[in-house]
mmCIF file of C-alpha atoms in Angstrom:
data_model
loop_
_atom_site.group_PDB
_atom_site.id
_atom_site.type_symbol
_atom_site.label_atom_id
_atom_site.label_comp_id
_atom_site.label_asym_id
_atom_site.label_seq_id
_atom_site.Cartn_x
_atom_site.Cartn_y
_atom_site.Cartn_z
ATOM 1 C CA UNK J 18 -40.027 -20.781 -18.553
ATOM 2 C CA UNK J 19 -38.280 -24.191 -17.162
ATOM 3 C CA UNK J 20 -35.087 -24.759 -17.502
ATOM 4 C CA UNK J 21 -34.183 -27.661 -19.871
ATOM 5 C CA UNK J 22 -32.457 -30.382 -18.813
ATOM 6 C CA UNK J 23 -30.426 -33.307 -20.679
ATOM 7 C CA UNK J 24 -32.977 -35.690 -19.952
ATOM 8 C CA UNK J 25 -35.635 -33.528 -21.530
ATOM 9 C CA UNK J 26 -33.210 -33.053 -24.868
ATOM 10 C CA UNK J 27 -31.044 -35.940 -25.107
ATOM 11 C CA UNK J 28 -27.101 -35.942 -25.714
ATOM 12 C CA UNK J 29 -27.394 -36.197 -28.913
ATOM 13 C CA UNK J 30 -29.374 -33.321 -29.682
ATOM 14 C CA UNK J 31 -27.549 -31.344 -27.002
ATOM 15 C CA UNK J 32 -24.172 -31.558 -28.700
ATOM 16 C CA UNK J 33 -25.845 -30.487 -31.619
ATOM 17 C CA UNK J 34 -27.290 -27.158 -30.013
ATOM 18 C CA UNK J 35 -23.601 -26.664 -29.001
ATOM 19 C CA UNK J 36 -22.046 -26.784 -32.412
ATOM 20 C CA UNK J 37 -24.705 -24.846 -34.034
ATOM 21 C CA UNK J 38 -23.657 -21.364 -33.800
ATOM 22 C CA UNK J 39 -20.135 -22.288 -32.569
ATOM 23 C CA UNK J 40 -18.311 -21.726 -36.743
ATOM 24 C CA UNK J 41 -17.338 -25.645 -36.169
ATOM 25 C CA UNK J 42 -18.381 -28.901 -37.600
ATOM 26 C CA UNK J 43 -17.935 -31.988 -35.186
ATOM 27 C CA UNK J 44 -15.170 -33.941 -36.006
ATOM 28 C CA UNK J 45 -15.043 -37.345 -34.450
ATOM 29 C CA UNK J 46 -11.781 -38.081 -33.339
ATOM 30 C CA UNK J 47 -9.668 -35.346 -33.842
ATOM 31 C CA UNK J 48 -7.318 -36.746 -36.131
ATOM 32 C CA UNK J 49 -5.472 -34.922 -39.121
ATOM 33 C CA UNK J 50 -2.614 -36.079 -41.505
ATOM 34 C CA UNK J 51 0.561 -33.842 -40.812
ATOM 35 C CA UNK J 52 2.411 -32.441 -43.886
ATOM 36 C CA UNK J 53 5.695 -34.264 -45.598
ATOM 37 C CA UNK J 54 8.620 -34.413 -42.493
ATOM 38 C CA UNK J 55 6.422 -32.804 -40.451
ATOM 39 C CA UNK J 56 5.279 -34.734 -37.185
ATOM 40 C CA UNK J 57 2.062 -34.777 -34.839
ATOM 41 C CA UNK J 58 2.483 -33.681 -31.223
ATOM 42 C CA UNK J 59 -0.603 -34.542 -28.747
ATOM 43 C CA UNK J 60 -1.704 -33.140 -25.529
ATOM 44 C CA UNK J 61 -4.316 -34.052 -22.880
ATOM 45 C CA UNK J 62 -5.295 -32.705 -19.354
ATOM 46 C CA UNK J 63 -7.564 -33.862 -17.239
ATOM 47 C CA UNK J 64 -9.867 -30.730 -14.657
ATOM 48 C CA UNK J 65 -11.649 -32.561 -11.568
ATOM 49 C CA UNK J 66 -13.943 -30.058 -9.762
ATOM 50 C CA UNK J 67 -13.049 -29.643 -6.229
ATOM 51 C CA UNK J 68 -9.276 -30.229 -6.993
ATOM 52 C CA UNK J 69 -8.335 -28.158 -10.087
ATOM 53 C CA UNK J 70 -11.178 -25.394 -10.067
ATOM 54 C CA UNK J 71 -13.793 -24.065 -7.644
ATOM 55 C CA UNK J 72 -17.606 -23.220 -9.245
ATOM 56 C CA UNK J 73 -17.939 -21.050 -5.862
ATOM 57 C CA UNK J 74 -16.142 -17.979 -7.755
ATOM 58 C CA UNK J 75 -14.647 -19.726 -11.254
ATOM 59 C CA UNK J 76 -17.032 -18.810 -14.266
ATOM 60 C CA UNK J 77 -18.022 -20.743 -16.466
ATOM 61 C CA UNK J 78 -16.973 -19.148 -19.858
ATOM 62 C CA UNK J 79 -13.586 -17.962 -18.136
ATOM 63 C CA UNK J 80 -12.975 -21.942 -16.980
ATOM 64 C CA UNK J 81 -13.728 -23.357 -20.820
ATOM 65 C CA UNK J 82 -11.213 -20.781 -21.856
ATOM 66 C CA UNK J 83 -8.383 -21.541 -19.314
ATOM 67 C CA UNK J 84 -8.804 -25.670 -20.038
ATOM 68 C CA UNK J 85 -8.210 -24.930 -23.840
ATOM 69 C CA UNK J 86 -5.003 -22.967 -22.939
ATOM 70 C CA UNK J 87 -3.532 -25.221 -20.291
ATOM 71 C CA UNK J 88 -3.782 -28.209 -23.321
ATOM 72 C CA UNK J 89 -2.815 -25.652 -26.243
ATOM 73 C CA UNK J 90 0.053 -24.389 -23.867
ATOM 74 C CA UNK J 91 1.890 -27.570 -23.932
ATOM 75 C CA UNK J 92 2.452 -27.808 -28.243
ATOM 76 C CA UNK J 93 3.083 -24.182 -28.081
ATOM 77 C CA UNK J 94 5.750 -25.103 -25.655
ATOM 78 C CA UNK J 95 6.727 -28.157 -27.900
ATOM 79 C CA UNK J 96 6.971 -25.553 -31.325
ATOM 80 C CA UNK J 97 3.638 -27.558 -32.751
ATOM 81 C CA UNK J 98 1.131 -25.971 -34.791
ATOM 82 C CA UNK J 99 -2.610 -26.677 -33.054
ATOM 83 C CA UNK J 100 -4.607 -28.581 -35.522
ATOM 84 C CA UNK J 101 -7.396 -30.777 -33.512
ATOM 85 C CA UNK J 102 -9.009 -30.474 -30.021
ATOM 86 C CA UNK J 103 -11.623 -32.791 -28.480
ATOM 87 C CA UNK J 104 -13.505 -32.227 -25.187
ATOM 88 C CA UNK J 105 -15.226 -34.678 -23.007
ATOM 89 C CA UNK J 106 -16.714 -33.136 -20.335
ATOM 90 C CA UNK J 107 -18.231 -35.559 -17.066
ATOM 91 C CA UNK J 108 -21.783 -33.390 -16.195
ATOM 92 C CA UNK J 109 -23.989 -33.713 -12.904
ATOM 93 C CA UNK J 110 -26.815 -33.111 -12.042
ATOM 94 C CA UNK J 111 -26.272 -29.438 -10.560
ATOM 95 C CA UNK J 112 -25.642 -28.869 -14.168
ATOM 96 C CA UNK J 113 -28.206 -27.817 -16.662
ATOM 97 C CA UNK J 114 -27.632 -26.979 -20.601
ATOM 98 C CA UNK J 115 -27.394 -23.144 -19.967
ATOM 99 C CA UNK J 116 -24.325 -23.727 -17.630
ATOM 100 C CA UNK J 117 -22.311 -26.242 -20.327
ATOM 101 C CA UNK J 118 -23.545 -23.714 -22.806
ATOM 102 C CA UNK J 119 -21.187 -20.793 -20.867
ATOM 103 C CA UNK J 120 -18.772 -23.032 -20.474
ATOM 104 C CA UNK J 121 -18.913 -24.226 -24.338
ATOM 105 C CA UNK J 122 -18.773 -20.295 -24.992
ATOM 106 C CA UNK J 123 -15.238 -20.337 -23.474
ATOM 107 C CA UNK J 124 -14.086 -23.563 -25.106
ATOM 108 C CA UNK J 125 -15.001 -22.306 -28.738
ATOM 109 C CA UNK J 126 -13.160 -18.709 -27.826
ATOM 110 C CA UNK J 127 -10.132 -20.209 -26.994
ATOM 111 C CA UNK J 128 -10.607 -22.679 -29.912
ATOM 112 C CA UNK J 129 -11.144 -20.122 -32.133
ATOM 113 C CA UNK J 130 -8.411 -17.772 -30.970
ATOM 114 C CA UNK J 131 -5.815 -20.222 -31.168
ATOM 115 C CA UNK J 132 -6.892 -21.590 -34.994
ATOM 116 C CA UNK J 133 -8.044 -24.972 -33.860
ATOM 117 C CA UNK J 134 -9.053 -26.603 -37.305
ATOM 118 C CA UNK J 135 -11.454 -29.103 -35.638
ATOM 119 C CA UNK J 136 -13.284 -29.837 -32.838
ATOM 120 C CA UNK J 137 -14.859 -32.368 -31.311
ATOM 121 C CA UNK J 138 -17.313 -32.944 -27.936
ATOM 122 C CA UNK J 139 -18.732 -35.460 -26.094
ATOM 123 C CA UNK J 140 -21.001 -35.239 -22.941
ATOM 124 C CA UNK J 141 -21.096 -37.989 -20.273
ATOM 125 C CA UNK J 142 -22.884 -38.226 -16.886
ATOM 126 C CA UNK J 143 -20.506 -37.883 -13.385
ATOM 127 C CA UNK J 144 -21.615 -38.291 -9.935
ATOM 128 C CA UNK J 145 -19.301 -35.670 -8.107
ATOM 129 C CA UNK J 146 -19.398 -32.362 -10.259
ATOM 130 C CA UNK J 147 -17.901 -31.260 -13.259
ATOM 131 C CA UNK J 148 -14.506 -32.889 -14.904
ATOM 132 C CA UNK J 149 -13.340 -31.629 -18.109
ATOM 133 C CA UNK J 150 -11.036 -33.987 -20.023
ATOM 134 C CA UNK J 151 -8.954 -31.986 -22.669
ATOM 135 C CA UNK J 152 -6.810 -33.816 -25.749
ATOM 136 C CA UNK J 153 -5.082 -31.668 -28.570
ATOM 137 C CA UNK J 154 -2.973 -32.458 -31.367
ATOM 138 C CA UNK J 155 -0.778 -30.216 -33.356
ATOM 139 C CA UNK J 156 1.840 -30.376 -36.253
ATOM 140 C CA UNK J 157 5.403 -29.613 -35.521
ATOM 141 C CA UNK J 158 6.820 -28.432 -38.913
ATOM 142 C CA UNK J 159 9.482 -30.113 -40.979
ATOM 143 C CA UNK J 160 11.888 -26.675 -41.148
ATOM 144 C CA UNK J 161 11.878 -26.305 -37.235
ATOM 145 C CA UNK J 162 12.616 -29.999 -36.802
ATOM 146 C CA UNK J 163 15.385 -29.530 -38.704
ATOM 147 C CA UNK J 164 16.940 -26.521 -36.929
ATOM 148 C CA UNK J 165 16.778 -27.565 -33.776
ATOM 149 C CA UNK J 166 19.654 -28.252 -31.888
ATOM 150 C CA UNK J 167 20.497 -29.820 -28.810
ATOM 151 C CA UNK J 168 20.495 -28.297 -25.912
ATOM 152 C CA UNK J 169 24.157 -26.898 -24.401
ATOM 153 C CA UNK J 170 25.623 -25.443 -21.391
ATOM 154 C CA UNK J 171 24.757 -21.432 -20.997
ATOM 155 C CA UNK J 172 21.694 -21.615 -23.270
ATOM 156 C CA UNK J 173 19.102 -19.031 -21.923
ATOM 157 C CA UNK J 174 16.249 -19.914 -20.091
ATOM 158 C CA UNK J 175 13.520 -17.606 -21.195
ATOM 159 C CA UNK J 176 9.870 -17.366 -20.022
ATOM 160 C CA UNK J 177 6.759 -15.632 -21.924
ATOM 161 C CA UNK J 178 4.957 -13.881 -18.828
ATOM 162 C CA UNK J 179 4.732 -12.933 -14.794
ATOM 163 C CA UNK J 180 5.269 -16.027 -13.013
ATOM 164 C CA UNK J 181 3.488 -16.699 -9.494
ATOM 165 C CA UNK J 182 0.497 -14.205 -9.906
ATOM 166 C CA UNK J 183 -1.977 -17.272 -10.746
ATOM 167 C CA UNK J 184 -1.229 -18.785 -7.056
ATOM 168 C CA UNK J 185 -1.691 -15.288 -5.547
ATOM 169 C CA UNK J 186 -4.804 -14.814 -6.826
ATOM 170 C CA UNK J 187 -6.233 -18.018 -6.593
ATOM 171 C CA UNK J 188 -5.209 -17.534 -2.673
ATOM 172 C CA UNK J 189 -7.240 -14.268 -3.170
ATOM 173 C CA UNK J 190 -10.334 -16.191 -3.892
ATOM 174 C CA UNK J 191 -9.991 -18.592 -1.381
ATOM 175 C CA UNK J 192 -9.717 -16.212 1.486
ATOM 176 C CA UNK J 193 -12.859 -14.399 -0.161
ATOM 177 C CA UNK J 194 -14.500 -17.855 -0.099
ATOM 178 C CA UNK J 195 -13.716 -18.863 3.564
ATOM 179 C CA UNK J 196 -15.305 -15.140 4.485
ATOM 180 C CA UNK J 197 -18.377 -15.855 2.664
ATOM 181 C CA UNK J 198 -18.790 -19.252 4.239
ATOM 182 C CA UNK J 199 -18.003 -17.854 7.737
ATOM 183 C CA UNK J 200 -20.625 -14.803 7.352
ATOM 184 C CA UNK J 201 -23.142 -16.335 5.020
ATOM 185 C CA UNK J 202 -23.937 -12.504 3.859
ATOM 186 C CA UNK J 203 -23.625 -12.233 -0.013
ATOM 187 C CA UNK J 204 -24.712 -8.726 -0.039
ATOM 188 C CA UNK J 205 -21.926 -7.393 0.512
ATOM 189 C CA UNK J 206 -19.603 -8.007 -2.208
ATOM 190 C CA UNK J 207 -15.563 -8.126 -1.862
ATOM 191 C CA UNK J 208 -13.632 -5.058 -3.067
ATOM 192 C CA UNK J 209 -11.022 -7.011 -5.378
ATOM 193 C CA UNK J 210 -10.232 -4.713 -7.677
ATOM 194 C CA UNK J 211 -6.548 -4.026 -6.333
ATOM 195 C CA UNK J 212 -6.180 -7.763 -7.075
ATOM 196 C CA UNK J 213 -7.611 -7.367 -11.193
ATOM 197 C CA UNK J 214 -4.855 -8.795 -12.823
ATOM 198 C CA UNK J 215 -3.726 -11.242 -10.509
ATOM 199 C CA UNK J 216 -7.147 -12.992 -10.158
ATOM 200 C CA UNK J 217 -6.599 -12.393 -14.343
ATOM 201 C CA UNK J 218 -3.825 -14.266 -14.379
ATOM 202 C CA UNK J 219 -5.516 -17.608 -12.483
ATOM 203 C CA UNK J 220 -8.904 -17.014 -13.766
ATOM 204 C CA UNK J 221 -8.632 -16.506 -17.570
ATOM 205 C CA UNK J 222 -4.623 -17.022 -18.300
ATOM 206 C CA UNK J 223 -3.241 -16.378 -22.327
ATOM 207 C CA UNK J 224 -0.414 -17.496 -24.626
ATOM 208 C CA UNK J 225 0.041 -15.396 -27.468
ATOM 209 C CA UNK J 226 -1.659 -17.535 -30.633
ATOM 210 C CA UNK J 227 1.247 -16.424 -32.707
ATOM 211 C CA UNK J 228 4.390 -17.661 -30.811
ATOM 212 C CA UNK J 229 5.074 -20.177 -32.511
ATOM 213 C CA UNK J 230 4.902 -18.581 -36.141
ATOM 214 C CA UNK J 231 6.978 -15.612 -35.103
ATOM 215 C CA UNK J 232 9.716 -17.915 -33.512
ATOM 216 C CA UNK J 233 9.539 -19.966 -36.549
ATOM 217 C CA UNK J 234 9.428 -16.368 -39.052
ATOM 218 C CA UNK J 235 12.717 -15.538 -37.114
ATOM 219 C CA UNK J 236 14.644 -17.963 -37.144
ATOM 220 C CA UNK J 237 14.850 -18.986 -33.834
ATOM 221 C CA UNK J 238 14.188 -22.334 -32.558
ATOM 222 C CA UNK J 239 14.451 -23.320 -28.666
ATOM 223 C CA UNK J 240 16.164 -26.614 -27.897
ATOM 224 C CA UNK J 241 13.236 -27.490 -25.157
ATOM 225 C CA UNK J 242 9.950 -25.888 -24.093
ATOM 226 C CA UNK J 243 7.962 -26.736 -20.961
ATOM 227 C CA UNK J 244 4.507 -25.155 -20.035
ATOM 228 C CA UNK J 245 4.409 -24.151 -16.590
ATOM 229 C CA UNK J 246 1.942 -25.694 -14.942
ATOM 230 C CA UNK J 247 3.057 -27.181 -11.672
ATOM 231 C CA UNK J 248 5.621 -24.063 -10.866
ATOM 232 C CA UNK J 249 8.917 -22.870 -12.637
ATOM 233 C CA UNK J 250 10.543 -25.864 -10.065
ATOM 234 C CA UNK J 251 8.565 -29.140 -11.405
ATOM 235 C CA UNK J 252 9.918 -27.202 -14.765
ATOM 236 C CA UNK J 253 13.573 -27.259 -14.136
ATOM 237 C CA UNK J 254 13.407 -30.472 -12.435
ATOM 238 C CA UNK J 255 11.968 -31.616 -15.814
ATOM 239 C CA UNK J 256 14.728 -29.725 -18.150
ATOM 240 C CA UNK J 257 17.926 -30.913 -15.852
ATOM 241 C CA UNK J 258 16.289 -34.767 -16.499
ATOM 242 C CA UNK J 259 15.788 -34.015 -20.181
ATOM 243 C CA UNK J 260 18.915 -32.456 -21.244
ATOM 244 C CA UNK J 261 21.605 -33.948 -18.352
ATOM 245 C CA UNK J 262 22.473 -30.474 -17.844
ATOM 246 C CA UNK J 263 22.396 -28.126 -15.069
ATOM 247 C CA UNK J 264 20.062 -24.828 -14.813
ATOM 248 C CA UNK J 265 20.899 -21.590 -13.016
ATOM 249 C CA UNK J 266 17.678 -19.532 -12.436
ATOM 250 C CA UNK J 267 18.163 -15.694 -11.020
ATOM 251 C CA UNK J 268 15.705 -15.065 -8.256
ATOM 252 C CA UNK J 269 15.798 -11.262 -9.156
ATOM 253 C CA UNK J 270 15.448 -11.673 -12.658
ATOM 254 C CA UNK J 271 12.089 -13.753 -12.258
ATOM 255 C CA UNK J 272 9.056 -11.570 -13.450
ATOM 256 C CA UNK J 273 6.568 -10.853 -11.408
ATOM 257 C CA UNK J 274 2.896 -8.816 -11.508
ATOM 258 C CA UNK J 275 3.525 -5.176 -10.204
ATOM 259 C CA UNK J 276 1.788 -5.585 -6.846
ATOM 260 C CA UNK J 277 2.853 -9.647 -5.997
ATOM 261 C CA UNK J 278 5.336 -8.085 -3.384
ATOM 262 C CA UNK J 279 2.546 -6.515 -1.465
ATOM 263 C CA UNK J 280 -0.089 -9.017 -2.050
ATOM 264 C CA UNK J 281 2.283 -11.779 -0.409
ATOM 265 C CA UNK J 282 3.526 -9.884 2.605
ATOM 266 C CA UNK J 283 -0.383 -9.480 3.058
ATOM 267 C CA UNK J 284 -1.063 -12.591 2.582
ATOM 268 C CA UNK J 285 2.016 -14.205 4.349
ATOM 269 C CA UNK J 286 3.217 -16.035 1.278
ATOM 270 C CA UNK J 287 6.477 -15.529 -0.426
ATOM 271 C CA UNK J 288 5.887 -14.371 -4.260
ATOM 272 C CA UNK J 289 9.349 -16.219 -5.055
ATOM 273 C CA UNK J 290 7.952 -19.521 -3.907
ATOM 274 C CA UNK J 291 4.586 -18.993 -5.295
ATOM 275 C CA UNK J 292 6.263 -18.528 -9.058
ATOM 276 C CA UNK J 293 8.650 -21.906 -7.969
ATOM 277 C CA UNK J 294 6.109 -24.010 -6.640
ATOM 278 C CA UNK J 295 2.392 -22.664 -7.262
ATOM 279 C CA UNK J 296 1.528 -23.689 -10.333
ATOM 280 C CA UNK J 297 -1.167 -22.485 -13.117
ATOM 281 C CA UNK J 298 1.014 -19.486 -14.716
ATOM 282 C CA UNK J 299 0.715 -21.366 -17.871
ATOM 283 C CA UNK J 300 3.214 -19.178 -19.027
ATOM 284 C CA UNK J 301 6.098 -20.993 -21.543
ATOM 285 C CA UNK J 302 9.778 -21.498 -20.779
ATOM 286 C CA UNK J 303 11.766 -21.721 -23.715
ATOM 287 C CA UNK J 304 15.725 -23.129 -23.528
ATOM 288 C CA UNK J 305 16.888 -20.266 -26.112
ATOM 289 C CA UNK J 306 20.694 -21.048 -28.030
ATOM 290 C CA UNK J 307 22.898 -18.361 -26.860
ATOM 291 C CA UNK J 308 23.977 -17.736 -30.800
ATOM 292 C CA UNK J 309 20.303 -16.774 -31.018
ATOM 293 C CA UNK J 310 20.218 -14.750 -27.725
ATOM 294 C CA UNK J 311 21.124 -10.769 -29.473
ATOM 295 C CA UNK J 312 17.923 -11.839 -31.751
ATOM 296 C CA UNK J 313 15.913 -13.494 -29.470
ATOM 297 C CA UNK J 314 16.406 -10.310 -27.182
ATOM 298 C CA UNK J 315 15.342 -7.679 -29.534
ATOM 299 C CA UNK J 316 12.228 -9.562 -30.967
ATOM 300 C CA UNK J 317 10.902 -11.295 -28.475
ATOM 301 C CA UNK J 318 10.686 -8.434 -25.496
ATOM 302 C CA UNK J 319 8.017 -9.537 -23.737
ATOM 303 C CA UNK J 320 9.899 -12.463 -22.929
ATOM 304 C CA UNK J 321 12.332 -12.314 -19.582
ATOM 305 C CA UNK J 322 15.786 -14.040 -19.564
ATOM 306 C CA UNK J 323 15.758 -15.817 -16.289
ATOM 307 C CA UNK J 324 18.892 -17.816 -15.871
ATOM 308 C CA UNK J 325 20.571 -19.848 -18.164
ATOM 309 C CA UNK J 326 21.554 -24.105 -18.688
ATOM 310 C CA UNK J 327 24.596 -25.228 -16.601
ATOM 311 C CA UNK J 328 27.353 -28.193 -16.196
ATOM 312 C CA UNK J 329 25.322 -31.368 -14.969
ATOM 313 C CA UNK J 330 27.144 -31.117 -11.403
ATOM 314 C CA UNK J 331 25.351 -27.911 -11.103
ATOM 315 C CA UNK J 332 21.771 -29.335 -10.610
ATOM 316 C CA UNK J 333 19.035 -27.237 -10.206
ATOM 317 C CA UNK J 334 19.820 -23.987 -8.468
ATOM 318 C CA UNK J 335 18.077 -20.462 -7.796
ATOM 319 C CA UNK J 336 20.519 -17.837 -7.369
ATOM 320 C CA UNK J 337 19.480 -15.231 -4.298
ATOM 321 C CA UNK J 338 20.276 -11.723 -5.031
ATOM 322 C CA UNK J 339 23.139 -12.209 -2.584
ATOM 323 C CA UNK J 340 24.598 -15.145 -5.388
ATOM 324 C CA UNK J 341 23.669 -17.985 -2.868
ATOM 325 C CA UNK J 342 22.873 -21.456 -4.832
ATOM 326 C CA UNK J 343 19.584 -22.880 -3.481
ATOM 327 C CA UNK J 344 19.211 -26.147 -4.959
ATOM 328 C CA UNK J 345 15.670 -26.582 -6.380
ATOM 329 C CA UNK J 346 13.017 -29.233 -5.366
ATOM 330 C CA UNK J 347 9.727 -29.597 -7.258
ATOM 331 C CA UNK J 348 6.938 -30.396 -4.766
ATOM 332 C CA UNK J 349 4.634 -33.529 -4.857
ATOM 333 C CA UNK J 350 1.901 -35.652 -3.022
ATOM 334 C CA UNK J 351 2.706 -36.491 0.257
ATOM 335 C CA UNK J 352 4.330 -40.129 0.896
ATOM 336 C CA UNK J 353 1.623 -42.483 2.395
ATOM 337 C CA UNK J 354 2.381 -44.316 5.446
#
């Protein structure tokens, strides 16, 4: 049986193929009216093929998942309740309806799993691959607006998960590809199951859906949030210009995925700097009140206490084990010449 195409079905009837069986009803838009004091936090990130993800060994359904978390990441980060999400995704070619239906399988997952109330798609042609545009929109509640305080000097900096493992094993899969691509044999399949959860941790990363409702069920509401995307450095670069304060971050108190230490002498890359500057953790760093911290401590366990906010002179440091201050720098593009 062929395989069909979008010219034999049409967008229109395409998006409606999607949405059949996915438990949502298109909702052009995404809009939604926030309850009394409450107010609407938004989202968007944009995935180029090529630059953010690699079809060569991403799949599909595991790639719709991750965009929906990397969006959904940054209102959990911002205490905001995810209401709407719309999707625009830019299809080639090399792409038929099976392959955006895999990928829609992922979407509607994550969708699902973190109580999206609506959801919207549209489909649009691209000459270079796949690019997935992502906007959400979520509802930051009238009590935690009006608990949360500014942030001070030796407030904890807490973060949700392992930091660095997505940059190991995104390294991982690289080096596999560059073997493939050197051999051409794709018989003989890679042995990567030493490497399970930190290929996990770049290929299909998670936020607990409830975060937000427990923080807000005890009580406890962080001055700042930031989603860490770029690294934990583009993060404190981020909180120091926010707040005008300074941040101390303890390089032996940064969690890491049981077998980083090994992968990275391996592999030749430091598992410190991959969790500073490597980027796709998607794990949350909250700036916790230190009145809050006995609390925060005992309900909140999965979280790690990294360091703590400073006096503005301070900067942004990481403390060695041997209590050397490293000032932090976030990296960037190159300057052009």
């Amino acid at each position: 049986m062929a395989t069909e195409t979008f010219i034999d079905i049409g967008k229109v009837e395409a998006v409606e193929r999607l949405f059949k069986d996915s438990g949502f009803t298109r909702s052009e838009g995404g809009s939604f009216t926030p309850g009394a004091g409450s107010v609407v936090r938004t989202a968007s990130r944009l995935f180029v093929e090529g630059m953010d993800f690699d079809l060569v060994y991403f799949p599909l359904k595991h790639l719709g998942y991750k965009c929906v978390v990397a969006a959904t990441g940054e209102l959990l980060a911002s205490m905001a309740h995810p209401r709407t999400l719309s999707l625009r995704l830019g299809l080639s070619a090399k792409l038929d309806l099976e392959h955006v239906k895999d990928l829609w399988t992922g979407i509607v997952t994550a969708a699902r799993e973190y109580s999206y109330e609506s959801l919207d798609l549209d489909l649009v042609p691209s000459p270079n691959g796949l690019t997935i545009g992502v906007s959400v929109a979520g509802e930051e509640l009238a009590p935690t607006l009006g608990h949360t305080a500014r942030a001070k000097s030796m407030d904890l900096l807490c973060v949700s998960g392992r930091l660095g493992a997505a940059f190991l094993g995104q390294q991982i899969l690289e080096r596999e590809k560059r073997r493939f691509e050197k051999t051409g044999d794709d018989s003989a399949q890679p042995d990567l199951e030493r490497y399970r959860m930190l290929l996990a941790s770049y290929l299909k990363p998670e936020l607990s859906p409830s975060l937000v409702s427990r923080l807000e069920e005890a009580g406890i509401y962080p001055s700042c949030g930031y989603l860490l995307s770029r690294g934990l450095a583009d993060a404190l670069k981020r909180l120091t210009r926010d707040t005008g304060l300074g941040a101390k971050v303890y390089a032996d108190k940064i969690p890491f995925e049981g077998n980083s230490f090994a992968t990275g002498k391996e592999m030749d890359i430091d598992p410190v700097s991959a969790a500073m500057n490597g980027g796709d953790d998607y794990q949350v760093l909250y700036v916790i009140p230190i009145l809050s911290a006995e609390k925060f401590r005992r309900d909140f366990q999965t979280f790690e206490i990294i360091g703590h906010l400073a006096k503005s002179e301070v900067g942004a440091v990481l403390v060695s084990p041997d209590g050397l201050e490293h000032p932090v720098t976030a990296q960037g593009w190159p300057r052009e010449e």
